[in-house]
XYZ file of C-alpha atoms in Angstrom:
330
model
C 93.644 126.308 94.297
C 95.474 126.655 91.006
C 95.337 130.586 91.435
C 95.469 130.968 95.113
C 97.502 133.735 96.650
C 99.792 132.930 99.630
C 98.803 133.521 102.948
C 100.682 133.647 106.274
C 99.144 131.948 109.374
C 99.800 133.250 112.867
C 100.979 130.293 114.969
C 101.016 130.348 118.811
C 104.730 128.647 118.420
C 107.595 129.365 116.483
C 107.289 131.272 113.157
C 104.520 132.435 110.717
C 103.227 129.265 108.757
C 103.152 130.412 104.788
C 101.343 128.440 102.476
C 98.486 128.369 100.164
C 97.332 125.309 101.095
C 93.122 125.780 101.214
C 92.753 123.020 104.437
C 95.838 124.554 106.201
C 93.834 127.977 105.609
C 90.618 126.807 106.615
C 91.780 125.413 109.860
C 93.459 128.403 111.201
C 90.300 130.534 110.790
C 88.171 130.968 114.153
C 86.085 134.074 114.105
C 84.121 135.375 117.566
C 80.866 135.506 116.254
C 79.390 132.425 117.230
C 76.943 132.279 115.071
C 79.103 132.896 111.719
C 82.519 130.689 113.583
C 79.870 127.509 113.079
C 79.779 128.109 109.587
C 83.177 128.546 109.286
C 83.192 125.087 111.008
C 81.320 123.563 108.680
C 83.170 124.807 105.715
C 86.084 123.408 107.697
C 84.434 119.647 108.046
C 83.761 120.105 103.837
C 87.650 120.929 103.493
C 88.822 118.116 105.769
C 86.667 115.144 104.899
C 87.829 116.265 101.066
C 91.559 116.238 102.405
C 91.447 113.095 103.556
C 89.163 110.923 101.138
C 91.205 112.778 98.069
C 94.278 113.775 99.545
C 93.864 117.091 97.391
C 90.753 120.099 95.808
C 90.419 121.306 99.242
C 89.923 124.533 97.783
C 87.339 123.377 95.400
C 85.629 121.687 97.826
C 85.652 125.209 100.017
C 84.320 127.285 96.795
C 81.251 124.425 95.835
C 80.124 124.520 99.538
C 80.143 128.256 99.570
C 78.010 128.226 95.774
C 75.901 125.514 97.269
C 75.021 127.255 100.509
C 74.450 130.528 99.250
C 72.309 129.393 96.766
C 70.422 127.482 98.833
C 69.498 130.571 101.246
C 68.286 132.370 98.070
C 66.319 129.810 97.263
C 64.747 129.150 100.561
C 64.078 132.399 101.480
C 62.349 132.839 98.237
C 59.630 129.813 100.310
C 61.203 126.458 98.693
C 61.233 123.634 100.459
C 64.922 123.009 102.527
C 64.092 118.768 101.996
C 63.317 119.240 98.252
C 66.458 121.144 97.997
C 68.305 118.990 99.303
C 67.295 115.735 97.593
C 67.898 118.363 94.569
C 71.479 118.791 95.247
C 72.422 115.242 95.867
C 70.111 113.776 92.145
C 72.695 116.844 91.005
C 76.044 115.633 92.804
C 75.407 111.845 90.971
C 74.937 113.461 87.801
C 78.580 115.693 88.322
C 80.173 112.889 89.468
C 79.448 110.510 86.662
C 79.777 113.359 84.091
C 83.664 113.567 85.894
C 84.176 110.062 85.524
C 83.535 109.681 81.994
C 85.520 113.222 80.956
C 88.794 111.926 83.868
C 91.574 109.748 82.027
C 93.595 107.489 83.955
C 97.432 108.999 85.066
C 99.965 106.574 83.684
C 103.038 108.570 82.521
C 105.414 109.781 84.871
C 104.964 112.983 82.680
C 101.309 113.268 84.073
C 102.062 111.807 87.556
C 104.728 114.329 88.402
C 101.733 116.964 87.108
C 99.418 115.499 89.563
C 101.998 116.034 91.693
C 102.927 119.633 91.309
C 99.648 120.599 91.933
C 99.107 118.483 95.038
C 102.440 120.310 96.044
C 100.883 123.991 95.194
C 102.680 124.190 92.209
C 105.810 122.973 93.501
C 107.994 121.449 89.922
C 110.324 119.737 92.061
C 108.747 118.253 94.713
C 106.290 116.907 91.420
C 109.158 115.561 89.774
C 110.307 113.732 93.542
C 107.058 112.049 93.942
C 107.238 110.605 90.324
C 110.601 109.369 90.040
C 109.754 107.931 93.700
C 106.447 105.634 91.907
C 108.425 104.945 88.794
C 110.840 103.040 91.298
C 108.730 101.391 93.559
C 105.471 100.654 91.588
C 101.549 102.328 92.721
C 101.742 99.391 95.239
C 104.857 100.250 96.672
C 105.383 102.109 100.175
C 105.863 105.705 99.707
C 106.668 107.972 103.488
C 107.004 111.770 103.526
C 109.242 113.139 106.509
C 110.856 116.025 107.633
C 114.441 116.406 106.657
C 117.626 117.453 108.052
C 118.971 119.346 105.556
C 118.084 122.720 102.936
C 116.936 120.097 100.042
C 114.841 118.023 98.983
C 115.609 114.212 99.111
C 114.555 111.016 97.408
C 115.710 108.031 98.954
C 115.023 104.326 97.621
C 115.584 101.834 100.536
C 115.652 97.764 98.908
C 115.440 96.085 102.069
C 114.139 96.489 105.442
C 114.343 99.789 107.416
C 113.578 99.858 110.616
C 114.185 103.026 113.608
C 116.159 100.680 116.094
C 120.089 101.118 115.861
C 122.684 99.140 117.663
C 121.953 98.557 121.295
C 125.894 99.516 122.631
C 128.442 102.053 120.648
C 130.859 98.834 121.486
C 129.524 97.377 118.516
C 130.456 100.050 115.916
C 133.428 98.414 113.300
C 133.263 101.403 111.185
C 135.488 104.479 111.301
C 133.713 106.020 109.057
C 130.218 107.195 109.742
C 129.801 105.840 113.517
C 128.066 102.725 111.707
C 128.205 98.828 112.063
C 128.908 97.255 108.502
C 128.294 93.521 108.097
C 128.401 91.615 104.747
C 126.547 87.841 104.211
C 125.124 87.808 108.088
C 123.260 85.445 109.873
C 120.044 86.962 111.606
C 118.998 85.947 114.959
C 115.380 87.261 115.715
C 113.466 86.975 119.129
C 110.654 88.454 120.758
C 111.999 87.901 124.032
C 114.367 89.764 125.858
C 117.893 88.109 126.325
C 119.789 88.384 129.012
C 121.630 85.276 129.908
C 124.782 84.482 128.685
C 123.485 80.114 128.128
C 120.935 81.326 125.745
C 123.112 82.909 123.453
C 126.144 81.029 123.419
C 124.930 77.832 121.004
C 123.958 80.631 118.773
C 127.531 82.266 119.281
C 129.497 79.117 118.429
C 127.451 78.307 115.426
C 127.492 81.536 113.722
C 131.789 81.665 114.913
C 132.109 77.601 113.137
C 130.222 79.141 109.811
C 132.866 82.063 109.710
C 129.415 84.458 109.681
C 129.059 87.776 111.511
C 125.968 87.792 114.151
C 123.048 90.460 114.050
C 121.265 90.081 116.864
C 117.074 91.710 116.976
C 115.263 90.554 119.770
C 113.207 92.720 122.279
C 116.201 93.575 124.499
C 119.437 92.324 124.884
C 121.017 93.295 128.947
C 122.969 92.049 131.670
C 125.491 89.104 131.097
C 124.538 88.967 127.487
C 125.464 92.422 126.726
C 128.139 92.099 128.477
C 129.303 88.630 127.205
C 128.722 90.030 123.363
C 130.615 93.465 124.201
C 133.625 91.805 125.742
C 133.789 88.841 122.980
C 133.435 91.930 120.084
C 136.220 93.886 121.727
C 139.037 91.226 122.798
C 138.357 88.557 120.217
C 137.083 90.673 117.530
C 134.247 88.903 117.202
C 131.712 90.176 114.254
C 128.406 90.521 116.398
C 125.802 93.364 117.434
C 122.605 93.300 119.138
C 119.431 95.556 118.090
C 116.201 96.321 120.182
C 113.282 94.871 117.929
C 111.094 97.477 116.182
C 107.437 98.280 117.544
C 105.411 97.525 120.166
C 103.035 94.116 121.196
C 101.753 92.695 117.964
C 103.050 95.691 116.070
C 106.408 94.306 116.578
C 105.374 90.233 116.422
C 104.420 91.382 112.676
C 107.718 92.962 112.076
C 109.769 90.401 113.426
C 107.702 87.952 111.381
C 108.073 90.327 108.145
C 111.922 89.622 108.975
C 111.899 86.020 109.116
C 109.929 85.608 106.192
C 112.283 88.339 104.504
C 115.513 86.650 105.180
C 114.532 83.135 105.784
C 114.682 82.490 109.290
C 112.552 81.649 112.524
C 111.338 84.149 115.627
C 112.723 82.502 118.881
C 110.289 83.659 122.264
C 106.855 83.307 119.931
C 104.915 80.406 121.572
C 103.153 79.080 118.585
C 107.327 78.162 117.143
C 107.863 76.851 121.121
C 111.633 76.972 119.960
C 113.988 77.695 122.835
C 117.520 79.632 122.007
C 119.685 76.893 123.382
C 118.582 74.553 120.709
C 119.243 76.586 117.920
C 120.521 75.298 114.367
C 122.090 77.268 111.534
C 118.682 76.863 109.781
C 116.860 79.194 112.321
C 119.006 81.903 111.365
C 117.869 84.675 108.743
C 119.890 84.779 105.988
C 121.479 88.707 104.974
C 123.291 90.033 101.992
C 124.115 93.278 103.717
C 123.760 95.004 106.760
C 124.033 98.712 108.260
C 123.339 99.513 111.618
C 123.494 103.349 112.877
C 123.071 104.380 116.157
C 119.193 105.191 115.165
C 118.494 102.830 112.334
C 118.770 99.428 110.824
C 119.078 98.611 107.500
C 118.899 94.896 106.281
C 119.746 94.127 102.306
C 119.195 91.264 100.277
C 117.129 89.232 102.455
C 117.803 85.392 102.161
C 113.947 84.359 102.587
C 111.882 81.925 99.985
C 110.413 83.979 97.243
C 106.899 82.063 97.531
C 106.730 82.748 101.132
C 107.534 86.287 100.062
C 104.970 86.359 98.047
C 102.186 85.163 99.935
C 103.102 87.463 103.225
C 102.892 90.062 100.481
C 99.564 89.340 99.225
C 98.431 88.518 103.130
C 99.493 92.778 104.149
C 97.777 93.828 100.828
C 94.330 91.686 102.056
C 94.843 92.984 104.935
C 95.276 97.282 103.923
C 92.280 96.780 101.559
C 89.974 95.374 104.557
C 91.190 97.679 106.732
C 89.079 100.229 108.712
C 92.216 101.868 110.735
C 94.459 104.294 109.851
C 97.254 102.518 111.600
């Protein structure tokens, strides 16, 4: 809570766990009495369920239940009805909550969003001021991820494309000295969900993208044998500007992000059966369109996506249908 002391958690692997944190707290507690370690598990549920509808008042939510419960026991043993008492506290909870919605004021400001924030982060300034400058740059419908980091500070980083954990499938294809990275400027993007691994399928695609003058990226669910091989030899004696990445995801995990790519950049998924396109007959129309590319040996970055903005559009409004009927957290 606002005025919570720090506590440090014994964990059973590597060090001490400090925070004040009130559903980090709660779920560390197990106590050997049986009897009182199920009302610690209750309290537990009240902190959790809170956690994750609110994201935040875990602590708050801890204190009510305790004010609630106790009360209740008084009141009970005193020979009131548990049922009445109950209906009691719920007419009660409907009158809070409306009483909260008409005093609450919508957050709009970064000012008051980076308050929000700090308190979400336990009074952390910075972290507040991270999270705000993060929605002032990408909107309240924009995509916002929290990971761990590498390094002693804290980071804000704004990616304009698409990111996706898949680097280059050979360190062959790495044109960089700097960085250990493959750099590509005004690509074309060959996408397929199947894996390619004769050296016939990929040549048409080869000669079209050498007559256009425009480096190759190539994302398809695996790229082996003579293709590799083919693409490897052609990138190191001819120079040729080309590199192959293992598609992102799983099943239709990665279908979706393959399709988020064509629509992104303006091309067409080779291998998906309701296209029925074959690699051989490719034209320079199937191929995404990129402004900018960087490939690491864990990531891929694609900028400036060539795809229609109306298709854009609608595949946006499609994934935001799709989040608000939802029932998974996946």
């Amino acid at each position: 809570g606002p005025k919570g002391r720090t506590v440090i958690i014994e964990q059973s692997w590597g060090s001490p766990k400090v925070t004040k944190d009130g559903v980090t707290v709660a779920k560390s507690i197990d106590l050997k009495d049986k009897y009182q370690n199920i009302g610690a598990k209750l309290v537990q549920d009240v902190a959790n369920n809170t956690n994750e509808e609110a994201g935040d008042g875990t602590t708050t939510a801890t204190v009510l239940a305790r004010a609630i419960a106790k009360e209740g026991f008084d009141t009970i043993s005193k020979g009131a009805n548990p049922v009445e008492i109950r209906r009691g506290v719920m007419m009660a909870v409907e009158t809070v909550i409306n009483e909260l919605k008409s005093l609450s004021k919508p957050v709009t400001t970064p000012e008051e969003i980076a308050q929000v924030a700090t308190i979400s982060a336990n009074g952390d300034v910075e972290i507040g001021n991270i999270i705000s400058n993060a929605m002032k740059k990408v909107g309240r419908k924009g995509v916002i991820t929290v990971k761990d980091g590498k390094t002693m500070h804290d980071e804000l980083e704004i990616i304009e494309g698409m990111k996706f954990d898949r680097g280059y499938i050979s360190p062959y294809f790495i044109n960089t000295a700097k960085g250990q990275k493959c750099e590509f400027q005004d690509a074309y993007l060959l996408l397929s969900e199947k894996k390619i691994s004769t050296v016939q399928s990929i040549v048409p695609a080869l000669e079209i993208a050498n007559q256009q003058r425009k480096p190759l990226v190539i994302v398809a669910e695996d790229v082996d044998g003579e293709a590799l091989s083919t693409l490897v030899l052609n990138r190191l004696k001819v120079g040729l500007q080309v590199v192959a990445v293992k598609a992102p995801g799983f099943g239709d995990n990665r279908k979706n992000q393959l399709r988020d790519m064509a629509i992104a950049t303006g091309g067409t998924v080779f291998g998906d059966e309701a296209v029925g396109l074959a690699l051989e007959d490719i034209q320079a129309h199937d191929f995404g369109k990129i402004g900018e590319v960087q490939i690491t040996k864990d990531d891929t970055l694609l900028l400036k996506g060539g795809g229609n903005p109306a298709e854009l559009e609608k595949r946006a409004a499609e994934i935001i249908e799709m989040l608000e009927n939802t029932t998974s957290d996946y």
